[in-house]
PDB file of C-alpha atoms in Angstrom:
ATOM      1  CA  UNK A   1     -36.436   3.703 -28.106  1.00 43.00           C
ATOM      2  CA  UNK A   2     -32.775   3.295 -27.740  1.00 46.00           C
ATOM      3  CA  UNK A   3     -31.659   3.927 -23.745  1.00 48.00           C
ATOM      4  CA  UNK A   4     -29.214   6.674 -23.377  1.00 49.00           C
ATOM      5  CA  UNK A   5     -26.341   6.141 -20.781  1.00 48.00           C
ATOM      6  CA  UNK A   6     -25.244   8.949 -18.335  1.00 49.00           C
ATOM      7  CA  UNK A   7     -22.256   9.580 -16.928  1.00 46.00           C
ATOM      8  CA  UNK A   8     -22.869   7.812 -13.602  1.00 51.00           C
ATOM      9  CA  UNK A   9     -22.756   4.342 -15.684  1.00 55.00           C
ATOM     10  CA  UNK A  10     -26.808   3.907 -14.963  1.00 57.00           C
ATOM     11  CA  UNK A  11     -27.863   2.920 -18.269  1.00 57.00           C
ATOM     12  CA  UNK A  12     -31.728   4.658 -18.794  1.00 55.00           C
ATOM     13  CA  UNK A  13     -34.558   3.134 -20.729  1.00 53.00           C
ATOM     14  CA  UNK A  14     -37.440   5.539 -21.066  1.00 52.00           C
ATOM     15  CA  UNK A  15     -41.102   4.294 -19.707  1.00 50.00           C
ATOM     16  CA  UNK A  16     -44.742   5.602 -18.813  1.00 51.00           C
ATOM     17  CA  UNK A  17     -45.185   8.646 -16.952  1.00 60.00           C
ATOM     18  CA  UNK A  18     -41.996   9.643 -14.750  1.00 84.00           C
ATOM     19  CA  UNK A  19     -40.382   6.435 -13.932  1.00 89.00           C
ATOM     20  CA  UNK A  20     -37.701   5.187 -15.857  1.00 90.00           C
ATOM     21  CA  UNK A  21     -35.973   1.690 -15.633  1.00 95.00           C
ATOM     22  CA  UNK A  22     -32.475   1.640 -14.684  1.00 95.00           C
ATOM     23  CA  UNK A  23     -29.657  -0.699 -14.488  1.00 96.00           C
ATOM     24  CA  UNK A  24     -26.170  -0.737 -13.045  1.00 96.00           C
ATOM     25  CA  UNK A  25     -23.161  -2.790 -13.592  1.00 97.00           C
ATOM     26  CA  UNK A  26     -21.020  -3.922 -11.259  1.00 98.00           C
ATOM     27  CA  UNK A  27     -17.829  -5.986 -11.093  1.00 98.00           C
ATOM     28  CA  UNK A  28     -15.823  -7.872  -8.293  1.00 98.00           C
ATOM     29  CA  UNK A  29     -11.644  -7.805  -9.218  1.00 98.00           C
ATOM     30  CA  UNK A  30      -9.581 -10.065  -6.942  1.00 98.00           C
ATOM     31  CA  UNK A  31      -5.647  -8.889  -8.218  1.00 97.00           C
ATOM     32  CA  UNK A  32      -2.999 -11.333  -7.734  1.00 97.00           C
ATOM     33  CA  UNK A  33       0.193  -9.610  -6.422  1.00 97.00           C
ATOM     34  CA  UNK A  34       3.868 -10.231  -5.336  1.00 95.00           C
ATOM     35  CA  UNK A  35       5.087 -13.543  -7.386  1.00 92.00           C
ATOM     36  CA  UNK A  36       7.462 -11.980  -9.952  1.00 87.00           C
ATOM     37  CA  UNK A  37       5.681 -13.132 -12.376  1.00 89.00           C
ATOM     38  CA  UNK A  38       3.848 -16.252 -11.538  1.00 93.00           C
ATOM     39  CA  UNK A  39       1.401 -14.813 -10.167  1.00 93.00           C
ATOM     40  CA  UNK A  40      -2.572 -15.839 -11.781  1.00 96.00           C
ATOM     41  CA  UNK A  41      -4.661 -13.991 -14.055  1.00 96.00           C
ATOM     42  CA  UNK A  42      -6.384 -11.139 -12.483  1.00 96.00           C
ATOM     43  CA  UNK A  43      -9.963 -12.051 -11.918  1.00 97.00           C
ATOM     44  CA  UNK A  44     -12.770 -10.646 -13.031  1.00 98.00           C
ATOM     45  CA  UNK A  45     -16.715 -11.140 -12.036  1.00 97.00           C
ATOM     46  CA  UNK A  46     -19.146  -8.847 -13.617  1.00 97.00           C
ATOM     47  CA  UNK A  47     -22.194 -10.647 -14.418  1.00 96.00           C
ATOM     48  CA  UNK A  48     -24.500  -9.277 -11.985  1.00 97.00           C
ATOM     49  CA  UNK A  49     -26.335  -5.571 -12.560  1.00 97.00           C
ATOM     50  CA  UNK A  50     -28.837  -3.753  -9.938  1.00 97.00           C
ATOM     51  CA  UNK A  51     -32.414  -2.972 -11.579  1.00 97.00           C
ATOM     52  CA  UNK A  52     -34.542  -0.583 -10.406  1.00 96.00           C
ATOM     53  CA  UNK A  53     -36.548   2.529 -11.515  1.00 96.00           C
ATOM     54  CA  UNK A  54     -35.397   6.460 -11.420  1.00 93.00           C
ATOM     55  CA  UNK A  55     -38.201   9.356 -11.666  1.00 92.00           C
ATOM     56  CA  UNK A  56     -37.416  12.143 -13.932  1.00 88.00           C
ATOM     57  CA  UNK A  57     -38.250  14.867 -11.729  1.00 87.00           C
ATOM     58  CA  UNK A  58     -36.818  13.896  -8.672  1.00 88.00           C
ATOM     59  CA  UNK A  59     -34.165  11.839  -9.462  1.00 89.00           C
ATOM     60  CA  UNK A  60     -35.204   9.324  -6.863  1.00 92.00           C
ATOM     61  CA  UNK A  61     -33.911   5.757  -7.319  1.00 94.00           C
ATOM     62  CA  UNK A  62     -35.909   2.591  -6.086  1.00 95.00           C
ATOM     63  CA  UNK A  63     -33.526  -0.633  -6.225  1.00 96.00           C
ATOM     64  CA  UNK A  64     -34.986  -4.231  -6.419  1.00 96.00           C
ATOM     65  CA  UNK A  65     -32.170  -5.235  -4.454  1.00 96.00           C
ATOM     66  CA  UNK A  66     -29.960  -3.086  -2.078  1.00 96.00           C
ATOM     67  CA  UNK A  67     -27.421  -5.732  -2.251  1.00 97.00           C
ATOM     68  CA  UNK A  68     -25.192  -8.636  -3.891  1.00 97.00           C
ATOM     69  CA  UNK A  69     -22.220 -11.097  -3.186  1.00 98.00           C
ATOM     70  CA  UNK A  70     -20.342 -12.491  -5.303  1.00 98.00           C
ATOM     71  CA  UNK A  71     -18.665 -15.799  -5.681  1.00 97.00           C
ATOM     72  CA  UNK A  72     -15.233 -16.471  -3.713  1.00 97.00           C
ATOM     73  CA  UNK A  73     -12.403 -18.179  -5.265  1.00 97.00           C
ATOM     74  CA  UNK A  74      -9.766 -20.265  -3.633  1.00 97.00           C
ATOM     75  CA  UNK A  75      -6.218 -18.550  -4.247  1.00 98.00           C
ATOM     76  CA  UNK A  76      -4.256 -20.691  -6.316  1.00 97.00           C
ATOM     77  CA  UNK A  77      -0.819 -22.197  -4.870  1.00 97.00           C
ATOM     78  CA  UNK A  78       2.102 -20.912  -6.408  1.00 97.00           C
ATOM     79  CA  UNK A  79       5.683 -23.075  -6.649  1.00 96.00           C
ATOM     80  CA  UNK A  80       8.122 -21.194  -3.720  1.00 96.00           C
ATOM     81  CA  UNK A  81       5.464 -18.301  -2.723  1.00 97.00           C
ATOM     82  CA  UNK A  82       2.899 -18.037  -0.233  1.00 97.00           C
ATOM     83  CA  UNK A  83      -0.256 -16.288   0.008  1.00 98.00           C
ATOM     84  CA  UNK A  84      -1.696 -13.638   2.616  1.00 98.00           C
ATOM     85  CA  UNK A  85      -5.051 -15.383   2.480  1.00 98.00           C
ATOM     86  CA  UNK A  86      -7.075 -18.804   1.231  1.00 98.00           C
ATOM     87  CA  UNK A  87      -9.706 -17.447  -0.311  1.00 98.00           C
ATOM     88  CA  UNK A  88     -10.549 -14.070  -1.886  1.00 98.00           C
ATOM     89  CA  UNK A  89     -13.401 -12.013  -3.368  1.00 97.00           C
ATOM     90  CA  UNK A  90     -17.059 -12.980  -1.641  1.00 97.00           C
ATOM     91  CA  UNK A  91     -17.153  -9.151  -1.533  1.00 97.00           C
ATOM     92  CA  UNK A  92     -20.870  -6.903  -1.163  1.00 98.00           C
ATOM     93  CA  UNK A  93     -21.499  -4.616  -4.346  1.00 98.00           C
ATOM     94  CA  UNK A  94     -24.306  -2.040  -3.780  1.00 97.00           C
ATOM     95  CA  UNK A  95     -25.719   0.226  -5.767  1.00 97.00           C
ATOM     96  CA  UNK A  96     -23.747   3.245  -4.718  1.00 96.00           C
ATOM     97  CA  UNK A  97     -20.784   1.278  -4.896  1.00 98.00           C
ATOM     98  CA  UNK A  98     -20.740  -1.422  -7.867  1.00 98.00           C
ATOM     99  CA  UNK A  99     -17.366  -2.132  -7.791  1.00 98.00           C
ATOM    100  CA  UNK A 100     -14.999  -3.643  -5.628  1.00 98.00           C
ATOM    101  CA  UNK A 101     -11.564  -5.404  -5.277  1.00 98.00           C
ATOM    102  CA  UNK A 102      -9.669  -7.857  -3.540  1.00 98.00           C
ATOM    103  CA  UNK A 103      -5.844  -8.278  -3.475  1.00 98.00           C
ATOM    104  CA  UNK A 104      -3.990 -11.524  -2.885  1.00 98.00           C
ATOM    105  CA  UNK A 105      -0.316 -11.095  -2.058  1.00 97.00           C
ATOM    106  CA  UNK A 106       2.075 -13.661  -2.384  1.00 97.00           C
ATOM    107  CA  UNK A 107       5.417 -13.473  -0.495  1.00 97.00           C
ATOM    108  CA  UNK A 108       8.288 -15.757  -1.654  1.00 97.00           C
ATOM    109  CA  UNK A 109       8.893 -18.681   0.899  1.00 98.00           C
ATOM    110  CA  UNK A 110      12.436 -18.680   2.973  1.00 98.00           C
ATOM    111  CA  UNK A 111      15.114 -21.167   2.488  1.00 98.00           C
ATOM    112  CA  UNK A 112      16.851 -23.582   4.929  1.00 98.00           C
ATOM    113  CA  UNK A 113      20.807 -22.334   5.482  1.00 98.00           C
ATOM    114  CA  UNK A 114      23.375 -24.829   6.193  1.00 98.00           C
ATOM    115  CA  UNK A 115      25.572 -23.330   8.491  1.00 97.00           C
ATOM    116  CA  UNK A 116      28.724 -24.944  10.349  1.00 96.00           C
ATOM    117  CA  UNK A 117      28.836 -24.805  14.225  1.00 95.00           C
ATOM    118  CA  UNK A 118      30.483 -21.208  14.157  1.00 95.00           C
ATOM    119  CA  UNK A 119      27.746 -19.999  12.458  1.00 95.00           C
ATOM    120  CA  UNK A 120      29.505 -19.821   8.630  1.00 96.00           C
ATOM    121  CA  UNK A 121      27.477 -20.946   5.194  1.00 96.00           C
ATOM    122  CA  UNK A 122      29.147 -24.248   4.176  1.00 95.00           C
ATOM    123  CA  UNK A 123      30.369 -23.885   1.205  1.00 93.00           C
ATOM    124  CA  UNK A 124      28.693 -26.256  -1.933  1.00 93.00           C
ATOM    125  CA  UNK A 125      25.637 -26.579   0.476  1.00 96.00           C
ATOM    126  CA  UNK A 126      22.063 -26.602  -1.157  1.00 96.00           C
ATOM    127  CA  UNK A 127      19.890 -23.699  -0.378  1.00 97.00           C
ATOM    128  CA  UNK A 128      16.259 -24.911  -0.440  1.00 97.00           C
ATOM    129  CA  UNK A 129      13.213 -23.364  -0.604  1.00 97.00           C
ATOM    130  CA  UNK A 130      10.472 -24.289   1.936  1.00 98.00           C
ATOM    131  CA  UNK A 131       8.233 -26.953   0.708  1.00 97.00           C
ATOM    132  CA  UNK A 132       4.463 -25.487  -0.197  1.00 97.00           C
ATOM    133  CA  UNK A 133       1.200 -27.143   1.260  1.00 97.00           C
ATOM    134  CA  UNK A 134      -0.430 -27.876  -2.135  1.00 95.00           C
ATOM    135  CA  UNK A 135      -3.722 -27.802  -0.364  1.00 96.00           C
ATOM    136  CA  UNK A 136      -2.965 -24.250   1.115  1.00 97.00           C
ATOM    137  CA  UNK A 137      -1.817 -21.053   0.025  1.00 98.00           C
ATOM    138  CA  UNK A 138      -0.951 -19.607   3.197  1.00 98.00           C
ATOM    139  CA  UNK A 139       1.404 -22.414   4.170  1.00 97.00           C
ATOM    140  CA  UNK A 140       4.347 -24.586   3.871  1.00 97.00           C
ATOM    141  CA  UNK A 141       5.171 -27.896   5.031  1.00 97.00           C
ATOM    142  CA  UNK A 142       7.944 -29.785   6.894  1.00 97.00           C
ATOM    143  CA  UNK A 143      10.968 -29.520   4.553  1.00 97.00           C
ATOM    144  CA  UNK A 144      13.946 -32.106   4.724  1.00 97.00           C
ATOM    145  CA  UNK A 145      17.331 -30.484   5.791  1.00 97.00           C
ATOM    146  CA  UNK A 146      19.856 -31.212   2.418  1.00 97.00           C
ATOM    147  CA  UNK A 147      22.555 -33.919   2.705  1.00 95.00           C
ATOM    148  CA  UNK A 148      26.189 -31.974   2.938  1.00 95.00           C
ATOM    149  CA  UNK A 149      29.112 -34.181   2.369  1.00 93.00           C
ATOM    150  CA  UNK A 150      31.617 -34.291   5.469  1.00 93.00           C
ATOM    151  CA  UNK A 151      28.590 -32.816   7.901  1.00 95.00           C
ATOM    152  CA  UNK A 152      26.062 -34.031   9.669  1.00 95.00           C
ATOM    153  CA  UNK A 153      22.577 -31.959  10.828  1.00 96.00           C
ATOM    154  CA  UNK A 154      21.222 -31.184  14.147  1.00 96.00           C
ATOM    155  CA  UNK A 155      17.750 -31.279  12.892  1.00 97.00           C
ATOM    156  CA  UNK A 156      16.312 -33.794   9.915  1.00 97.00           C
ATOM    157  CA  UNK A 157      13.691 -30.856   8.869  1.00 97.00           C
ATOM    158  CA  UNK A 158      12.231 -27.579   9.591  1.00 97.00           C
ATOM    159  CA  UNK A 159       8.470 -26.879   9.889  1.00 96.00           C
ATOM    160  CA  UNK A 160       8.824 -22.762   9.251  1.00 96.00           C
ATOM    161  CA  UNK A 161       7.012 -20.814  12.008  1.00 93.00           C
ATOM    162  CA  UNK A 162       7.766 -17.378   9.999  1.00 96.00           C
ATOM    163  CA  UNK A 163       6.898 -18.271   5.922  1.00 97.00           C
ATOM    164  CA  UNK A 164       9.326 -15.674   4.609  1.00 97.00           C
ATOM    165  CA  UNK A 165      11.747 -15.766   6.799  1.00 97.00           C
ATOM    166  CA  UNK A 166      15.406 -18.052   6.499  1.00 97.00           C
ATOM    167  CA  UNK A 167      16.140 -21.020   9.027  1.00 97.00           C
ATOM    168  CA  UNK A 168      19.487 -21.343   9.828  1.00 97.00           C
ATOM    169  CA  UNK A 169      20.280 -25.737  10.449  1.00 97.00           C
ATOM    170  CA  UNK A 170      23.345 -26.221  12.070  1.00 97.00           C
ATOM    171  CA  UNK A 171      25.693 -28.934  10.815  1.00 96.00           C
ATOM    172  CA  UNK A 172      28.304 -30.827  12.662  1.00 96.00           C
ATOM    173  CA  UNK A 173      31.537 -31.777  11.264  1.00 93.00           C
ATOM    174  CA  UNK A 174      31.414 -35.530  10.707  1.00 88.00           C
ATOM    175  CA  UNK A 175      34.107 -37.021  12.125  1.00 82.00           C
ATOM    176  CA  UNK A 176      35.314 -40.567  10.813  1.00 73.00           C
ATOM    177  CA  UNK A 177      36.993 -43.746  12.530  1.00 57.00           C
ATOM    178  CA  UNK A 178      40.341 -44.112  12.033  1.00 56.00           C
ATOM    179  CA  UNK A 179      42.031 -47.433  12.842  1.00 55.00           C
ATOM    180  CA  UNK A 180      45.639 -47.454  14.117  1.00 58.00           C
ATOM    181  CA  UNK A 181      47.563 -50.115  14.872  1.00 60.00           C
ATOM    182  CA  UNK A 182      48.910 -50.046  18.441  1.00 62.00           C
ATOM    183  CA  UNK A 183      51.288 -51.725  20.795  1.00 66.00           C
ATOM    184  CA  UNK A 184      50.604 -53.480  23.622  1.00 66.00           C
ATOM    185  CA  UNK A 185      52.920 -54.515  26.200  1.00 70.00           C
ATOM    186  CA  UNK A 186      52.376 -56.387  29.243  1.00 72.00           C
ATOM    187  CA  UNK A 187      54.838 -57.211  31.819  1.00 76.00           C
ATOM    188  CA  UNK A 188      54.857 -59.447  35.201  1.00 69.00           C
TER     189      UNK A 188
END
């Protein structure tokens, strides 16, 4: 006998007397958002289904499990972004609710300004992005300062407290030696 499928998803397979055997599908999603798109591949678990039997006259349901978790992944690092967490999915399907989803969002990382001692952008100076952690989503490491001809920094790098937000470096003016010739007299 073929098993007919309802519209709650429970697929039905006929049996003796007024118990029928059921199963459910279910599906864990863990969406990557917010990289403009680098972001991964959405993805997708849904090789797990509840069993169970139904009766026919009351509609009562008896589950051989109540519950399932399934598998977490580690969010992938991507180039300039940062992620909101270090692992997704690991989320609880049940019966009544089969399906469930987990969102990573990625934020792009801030960049280290050059600024002179008034507080102005230098002009020609490199804008860099904070460094990722390759071993961690959610973080970035100490990033060097960039060289900028005629100025020296205040700092040699910047360990970002705030991920997304800009660090301003000030640079000082770099003032050379200059050799003069003088005159000396000396009287007695």
């Amino acid at each position: 006998m073929k098993p007919s499928f309802p519209a709650d998803s429970e697929a039905v397979f006929p049996s003796n007397g007024h118990w029928y055997h059921v199963e459910k599908a279910t599906k864990q999603v863990i969406e990557f958002v917010g990289a403009e798109g680098k972001a991964p591949k959405t993805n997708v678990q849904d090789d797990y289904k509840f069993k169970g039997k139904k009766n026919e006259v009351t509609k009562e349901t008896k589950w051989a499990e109540k519950t399932h978790i399934y598998n977490s992944v580690d969010v992938p690092v991507v180039e300039k972004y940062f992620a909101d967490k270090k692992q997704a999915g690991g989320k609880e399907v049940t019966p009544e609710k089969p399906e469930v989803t987990d969102t990573v969002t990625y934020k792009h990382l801030g960049k280290i300004i050059p600024v002179d001692e008034k507080g102005n952008l230098i002009d020609g100076a490199a804008i860099p992005d904070y460094l990722n952690d390759l071993k961690d989503p959610t973080k970035a490491l100490e990033t060097p300062v960039p060289e900028v001809k005629g100025y020296v920094p205040t700092v040699k790098s910047v360990l970002p407290k705030e991920l997304d937000v800009d660090t301003k470096v000030v640079y000082k003016e770099k003032l050379t030696d200059v050799e003069k010739g003088t005159k000396q007299v000396v009287e007695f």
